[in-house]
Amino acid sequence: MAELVSGKGPDILYLSREDLLLFQEKGVLADLEELISPDTVQALLPGAVELGRVEGKLVGLPGEMHARTVCPRPEIWDGGAWSVSDILNLAEERGDTVEAILPTDGESLLYYLVLLDLEHSEFIDWEKNSCSFAGESFVSLLETIRTYSLDEAPEYGKDQEMLLEGKCLGVVGYVTGFIFYEGLHEDFGEDMVAAGFPSETGKGNYLIADGILAINAASTHKEAAAAYLEYVLGVQGQSFCSMLSVRRNMLTEDMVLYGREDNKPYLKEGENTRMPLAAKKDGSVYIGQYNEFLESCVPYPDAHTDIANILSEEAAAFFSGDKTAEQTAEVIDSRVQLYLDEHR
């Protein structure tokens, strides 16, 4: 960091999202919209571009990504994105038939329902710099989380079994490529819904990048650095991705071939390579839905680590039975408000 602030350092940086925010705050990152062609940016998935934006300025771009979502069965939920309120209502409606909202323990469920997107939390008013964790709504949420969570995370494959038996509302799905998205449909049915994590924004399918490429604002080789990024983000560069491509429509249905003898679908890869694809009952494939899913994805929410740690620490006493929900909520409210006051 000291080198960059003093106008030195490498031409190209590979940063976590957290470091991207920090480096941009220090003013050491170049504006990529002045260096990368508009056509290249337009060819990228909107969520990939947003991963590199800080307060509206494009200062980084990922080379590859992976996605996370939550998949309910369509008979449980088929309305697209859902909110925390939707999930709590579903748990109440299904009563004793549901063992868990998601097949995980209380601390993890607290993370998914509350801590994951504190930026849009109903319990924090960022404009007024105040919180409302001591109210009945959060107390009820804590009690519901404890009621509809497991003592420990289930064994591998048990979550799928619970979903198919209607014992949970959804399972977390990880998508690192088309084959993994296709696999969700094979596991949960071709009518599987990627509702995403509960969100107050209506967008809960999340993209995550292990690293984001940026250019040093003080670089004397910006054009060469930009040319490298153009290659990485281009069709040829993206063909080497080990995870999700950042480009739109890297897979299209005109790449699908059907076997002469078995009439099964195959994905054409190069001149002589064919990868078998899963087929729906009507013989079609999941590529269109896959591209729609990627278009719906937004960046994984930026963390409010200090506040999340406060909630996790205090909620642990509630989950272990050492404090009531009311006592826990009051302590959380007091500690978070103190933090907000100290960081105005």
mmCIF file of N, CA, C and O in Angstrom, residues 93-142:
data_model
loop_
_atom_site.group_PDB
_atom_site.id
_atom_site.type_symbol
_atom_site.label_atom_id
_atom_site.label_comp_id
_atom_site.label_asym_id
_atom_site.label_seq_id
_atom_site.Cartn_x
_atom_site.Cartn_y
_atom_site.Cartn_z
ATOM 1 N N GLU A 93 -46.485 -21.405 8.117
ATOM 2 C CA GLU A 93 -47.572 -22.091 7.416
ATOM 3 C C GLU A 93 -47.380 -23.604 7.421
ATOM 4 O O GLU A 93 -48.340 -24.367 7.543
ATOM 5 N N ARG A 94 -46.126 -24.044 7.284
ATOM 6 C CA ARG A 94 -45.857 -25.475 7.166
ATOM 7 C C ARG A 94 -45.683 -26.154 8.516
ATOM 8 O O ARG A 94 -45.648 -27.382 8.591
ATOM 9 N N GLY A 95 -45.539 -25.344 9.568
ATOM 10 C CA GLY A 95 -45.560 -25.866 10.926
ATOM 11 C C GLY A 95 -44.631 -27.028 11.174
ATOM 12 O O GLY A 95 -43.437 -26.982 10.874
ATOM 13 N N ASP A 96 -45.201 -28.117 11.697
ATOM 14 C CA ASP A 96 -44.395 -29.252 12.147
ATOM 15 C C ASP A 96 -43.783 -30.056 11.008
ATOM 16 O O ASP A 96 -42.915 -30.901 11.245
ATOM 17 N N THR A 97 -44.227 -29.845 9.770
ATOM 18 C CA THR A 97 -43.662 -30.623 8.659
ATOM 19 C C THR A 97 -42.260 -30.154 8.298
ATOM 20 O O THR A 97 -41.498 -30.887 7.676
ATOM 21 N N VAL A 98 -41.900 -28.920 8.685
ATOM 22 C CA VAL A 98 -40.586 -28.363 8.378
ATOM 23 C C VAL A 98 -39.682 -28.454 9.597
ATOM 24 O O VAL A 98 -40.025 -27.963 10.669
ATOM 25 N N GLU A 99 -38.530 -29.090 9.427
ATOM 26 C CA GLU A 99 -37.563 -29.199 10.518
ATOM 27 C C GLU A 99 -36.601 -28.016 10.531
ATOM 28 O O GLU A 99 -36.092 -27.642 11.587
ATOM 29 N N ALA A 100 -36.333 -27.456 9.363
ATOM 30 C CA ALA A 100 -35.365 -26.361 9.267
ATOM 31 C C ALA A 100 -35.708 -25.469 8.081
ATOM 32 O O ALA A 100 -36.203 -25.945 7.061
ATOM 33 N N ILE A 101 -35.456 -24.170 8.238
ATOM 34 C CA ILE A 101 -35.622 -23.254 7.103
ATOM 35 C C ILE A 101 -34.610 -23.625 6.024
ATOM 36 O O ILE A 101 -34.966 -23.862 4.874
ATOM 37 N N LEU A 102 -33.353 -23.686 6.406
ATOM 38 C CA LEU A 102 -32.287 -24.255 5.580
ATOM 39 C C LEU A 102 -31.613 -25.329 6.430
ATOM 40 O O LEU A 102 -31.522 -25.177 7.654
ATOM 41 N N PRO A 103 -31.132 -26.400 5.839
ATOM 42 C CA PRO A 103 -30.541 -27.483 6.630
ATOM 43 C C PRO A 103 -29.163 -27.117 7.171
ATOM 44 O O PRO A 103 -28.129 -27.549 6.664
ATOM 45 N N THR A 104 -29.159 -26.306 8.220
ATOM 46 C CA THR A 104 -27.907 -25.860 8.821
ATOM 47 C C THR A 104 -28.164 -25.485 10.273
ATOM 48 O O THR A 104 -29.307 -25.508 10.739
ATOM 49 N N ASP A 105 -27.103 -25.131 11.002
ATOM 50 C CA ASP A 105 -27.262 -24.793 12.418
ATOM 51 C C ASP A 105 -27.719 -23.343 12.591
ATOM 52 O O ASP A 105 -27.794 -22.572 11.629
ATOM 53 N N GLY A 106 -28.023 -22.975 13.845
ATOM 54 C CA GLY A 106 -28.580 -21.659 14.124
ATOM 55 C C GLY A 106 -27.660 -20.510 13.752
ATOM 56 O O GLY A 106 -28.113 -19.491 13.213
ATOM 57 N N GLU A 107 -26.369 -20.642 14.033
ATOM 58 C CA GLU A 107 -25.438 -19.555 13.732
ATOM 59 C C GLU A 107 -25.348 -19.311 12.226
ATOM 60 O O GLU A 107 -25.288 -18.162 11.774
ATOM 61 N N SER A 108 -25.334 -20.388 11.449
ATOM 62 C CA SER A 108 -25.274 -20.233 9.993
ATOM 63 C C SER A 108 -26.573 -19.650 9.454
ATOM 64 O O SER A 108 -26.561 -18.815 8.542
ATOM 65 N N LEU A 109 -27.700 -20.075 10.023
ATOM 66 C CA LEU A 109 -28.984 -19.548 9.567
ATOM 67 C C LEU A 109 -29.105 -18.062 9.904
ATOM 68 O O LEU A 109 -29.637 -17.280 9.113
ATOM 69 N N LEU A 110 -28.591 -17.663 11.060
ATOM 70 C CA LEU A 110 -28.552 -16.237 11.409
ATOM 71 C C LEU A 110 -27.750 -15.469 10.363
ATOM 72 O O LEU A 110 -28.139 -14.370 9.946
ATOM 73 N N TYR A 111 -26.645 -16.051 9.932
ATOM 74 C CA TYR A 111 -25.828 -15.395 8.909
ATOM 75 C C TYR A 111 -26.627 -15.209 7.618
ATOM 76 O O TYR A 111 -26.670 -14.113 7.053
ATOM 77 N N TYR A 112 -27.268 -16.263 7.147
ATOM 78 C CA TYR A 112 -27.988 -16.197 5.877
ATOM 79 C C TYR A 112 -29.177 -15.227 5.927
ATOM 80 O O TYR A 112 -29.452 -14.532 4.951
ATOM 81 N N LEU A 113 -29.872 -15.181 7.064
ATOM 82 C CA LEU A 113 -31.093 -14.374 7.145
ATOM 83 C C LEU A 113 -30.849 -12.938 7.599
ATOM 84 O O LEU A 113 -31.650 -12.056 7.290
ATOM 85 N N VAL A 114 -29.760 -12.707 8.336
ATOM 86 C CA VAL A 114 -29.555 -11.376 8.922
ATOM 87 C C VAL A 114 -28.209 -10.761 8.545
ATOM 88 O O VAL A 114 -28.139 -9.621 8.083
ATOM 89 N N LEU A 115 -27.129 -11.496 8.741
ATOM 90 C CA LEU A 115 -25.792 -10.912 8.633
ATOM 91 C C LEU A 115 -25.302 -10.754 7.203
ATOM 92 O O LEU A 115 -24.474 -9.890 6.921
ATOM 93 N N LEU A 116 -25.804 -11.576 6.310
ATOM 94 C CA LEU A 116 -25.290 -11.594 4.940
ATOM 95 C C LEU A 116 -25.447 -10.251 4.243
ATOM 96 O O LEU A 116 -24.543 -9.790 3.545
ATOM 97 N N ASP A 117 -26.580 -9.594 4.446
ATOM 98 C CA ASP A 117 -26.816 -8.323 3.757
ATOM 99 C C ASP A 117 -27.257 -7.253 4.755
ATOM 100 O O ASP A 117 -28.381 -6.757 4.707
ATOM 101 N N LEU A 118 -26.355 -6.894 5.649
ATOM 102 C CA LEU A 118 -26.660 -5.867 6.643
ATOM 103 C C LEU A 118 -26.877 -4.496 6.008
ATOM 104 O O LEU A 118 -27.536 -3.634 6.591
ATOM 105 N N GLU A 119 -26.334 -4.302 4.818
ATOM 106 C CA GLU A 119 -26.502 -3.017 4.130
ATOM 107 C C GLU A 119 -27.976 -2.699 3.908
ATOM 108 O O GLU A 119 -28.376 -1.535 3.908
ATOM 109 N N HIS A 120 -28.798 -3.734 3.721
ATOM 110 C CA HIS A 120 -30.225 -3.534 3.474
ATOM 111 C C HIS A 120 -31.080 -4.107 4.605
ATOM 112 O O HIS A 120 -32.242 -4.446 4.404
ATOM 113 N N SER A 121 -30.499 -4.221 5.789
ATOM 114 C CA SER A 121 -31.213 -4.794 6.926
ATOM 115 C C SER A 121 -32.362 -3.893 7.374
ATOM 116 O O SER A 121 -32.224 -2.666 7.437
ATOM 117 N N GLU A 122 -33.484 -4.525 7.707
ATOM 118 C CA GLU A 122 -34.618 -3.762 8.242
ATOM 119 C C GLU A 122 -34.339 -3.275 9.658
ATOM 120 O O GLU A 122 -35.064 -2.428 10.183
ATOM 121 N N PHE A 123 -33.268 -3.778 10.281
ATOM 122 C CA PHE A 123 -32.980 -3.432 11.670
ATOM 123 C C PHE A 123 -31.945 -2.317 11.813
ATOM 124 O O PHE A 123 -31.623 -1.915 12.923
ATOM 125 N N ILE A 124 -31.407 -1.829 10.692
ATOM 126 C CA ILE A 124 -30.439 -0.727 10.743
ATOM 127 C C ILE A 124 -30.867 0.364 9.770
ATOM 128 O O ILE A 124 -31.082 0.100 8.586
ATOM 129 N N ASP A 125 -31.001 1.572 10.283
ATOM 130 C CA ASP A 125 -31.284 2.738 9.444
ATOM 131 C C ASP A 125 -29.966 3.488 9.279
ATOM 132 O O ASP A 125 -29.545 4.239 10.165
ATOM 133 N N TRP A 126 -29.309 3.259 8.158
ATOM 134 C CA TRP A 126 -27.982 3.827 7.947
ATOM 135 C C TRP A 126 -28.028 5.347 7.811
ATOM 136 O O TRP A 126 -27.079 6.039 8.198
ATOM 137 N N GLU A 127 -29.113 5.874 7.270
ATOM 138 C CA GLU A 127 -29.223 7.330 7.118
ATOM 139 C C GLU A 127 -29.355 8.020 8.475
ATOM 140 O O GLU A 127 -28.761 9.070 8.715
ATOM 141 N N LYS A 128 -30.142 7.414 9.360
ATOM 142 C CA LYS A 128 -30.339 8.003 10.688
ATOM 143 C C LYS A 128 -29.306 7.515 11.699
ATOM 144 O O LYS A 128 -29.294 7.967 12.843
ATOM 145 N N ASN A 129 -28.470 6.560 11.263
ATOM 146 C CA ASN A 129 -27.421 6.022 12.130
ATOM 147 C C ASN A 129 -28.011 5.410 13.406
ATOM 148 O O ASN A 129 -27.543 5.651 14.521
ATOM 149 N N SER A 130 -29.058 4.609 13.221
ATOM 150 C CA SER A 130 -29.729 4.001 14.371
ATOM 151 C C SER A 130 -30.092 2.555 14.058
ATOM 152 O O SER A 130 -30.110 2.133 12.895
ATOM 153 N N CYS A 131 -30.385 1.785 15.102
ATOM 154 C CA CYS A 131 -30.769 0.388 14.919
ATOM 155 C C CYS A 131 -31.994 0.062 15.761
ATOM 156 O O CYS A 131 -32.360 0.820 16.668
ATOM 157 N N SER A 132 -32.624 -1.076 15.467
ATOM 158 C CA SER A 132 -33.856 -1.447 16.174
ATOM 159 C C SER A 132 -33.881 -2.945 16.469
ATOM 160 O O SER A 132 -34.888 -3.611 16.245
ATOM 161 N N PHE A 133 -32.779 -3.471 16.971
ATOM 162 C CA PHE A 133 -32.703 -4.896 17.268
ATOM 163 C C PHE A 133 -33.485 -5.279 18.525
ATOM 164 O O PHE A 133 -33.790 -6.452 18.726
ATOM 165 N N ALA A 134 -33.799 -4.310 19.382
ATOM 166 C CA ALA A 134 -34.484 -4.628 20.638
ATOM 167 C C ALA A 134 -35.983 -4.830 20.453
ATOM 168 O O ALA A 134 -36.672 -5.230 21.392
ATOM 169 N N GLY A 135 -36.486 -4.587 19.261
ATOM 170 C CA GLY A 135 -37.919 -4.686 19.023
ATOM 171 C C GLY A 135 -38.423 -6.114 18.900
ATOM 172 O O GLY A 135 -37.657 -7.078 18.798
ATOM 173 N N GLU A 136 -39.740 -6.242 18.893
ATOM 174 C CA GLU A 136 -40.395 -7.551 18.839
ATOM 175 C C GLU A 136 -40.046 -8.315 17.566
ATOM 176 O O GLU A 136 -39.940 -9.544 17.574
ATOM 177 N N SER A 137 -39.844 -7.592 16.468
ATOM 178 C CA SER A 137 -39.571 -8.241 15.184
ATOM 179 C C SER A 137 -38.279 -9.051 15.228
ATOM 180 O O SER A 137 -38.240 -10.207 14.784
ATOM 181 N N PHE A 138 -37.210 -8.470 15.773
ATOM 182 C CA PHE A 138 -35.937 -9.193 15.827
ATOM 183 C C PHE A 138 -35.982 -10.306 16.870
ATOM 184 O O PHE A 138 -35.415 -11.386 16.661
ATOM 185 N N VAL A 139 -36.659 -10.057 17.992
ATOM 186 C CA VAL A 139 -36.811 -11.102 19.015
ATOM 187 C C VAL A 139 -37.506 -12.318 18.409
ATOM 188 O O VAL A 139 -37.079 -13.468 18.591
ATOM 189 N N SER A 140 -38.580 -12.065 17.667
ATOM 190 C CA SER A 140 -39.317 -13.154 17.019
ATOM 191 C C SER A 140 -38.449 -13.877 15.997
ATOM 192 O O SER A 140 -38.499 -15.111 15.880
ATOM 193 N N LEU A 141 -37.632 -13.113 15.274
ATOM 194 C CA LEU A 141 -36.743 -13.719 14.278
ATOM 195 C C LEU A 141 -35.728 -14.646 14.945
ATOM 196 O O LEU A 141 -35.480 -15.760 14.471
ATOM 197 N N LEU A 142 -35.146 -14.205 16.054
ATOM 198 C CA LEU A 142 -34.200 -15.053 16.780
ATOM 199 C C LEU A 142 -34.859 -16.365 17.211
ATOM 200 O O LEU A 142 -34.283 -17.449 17.055
#
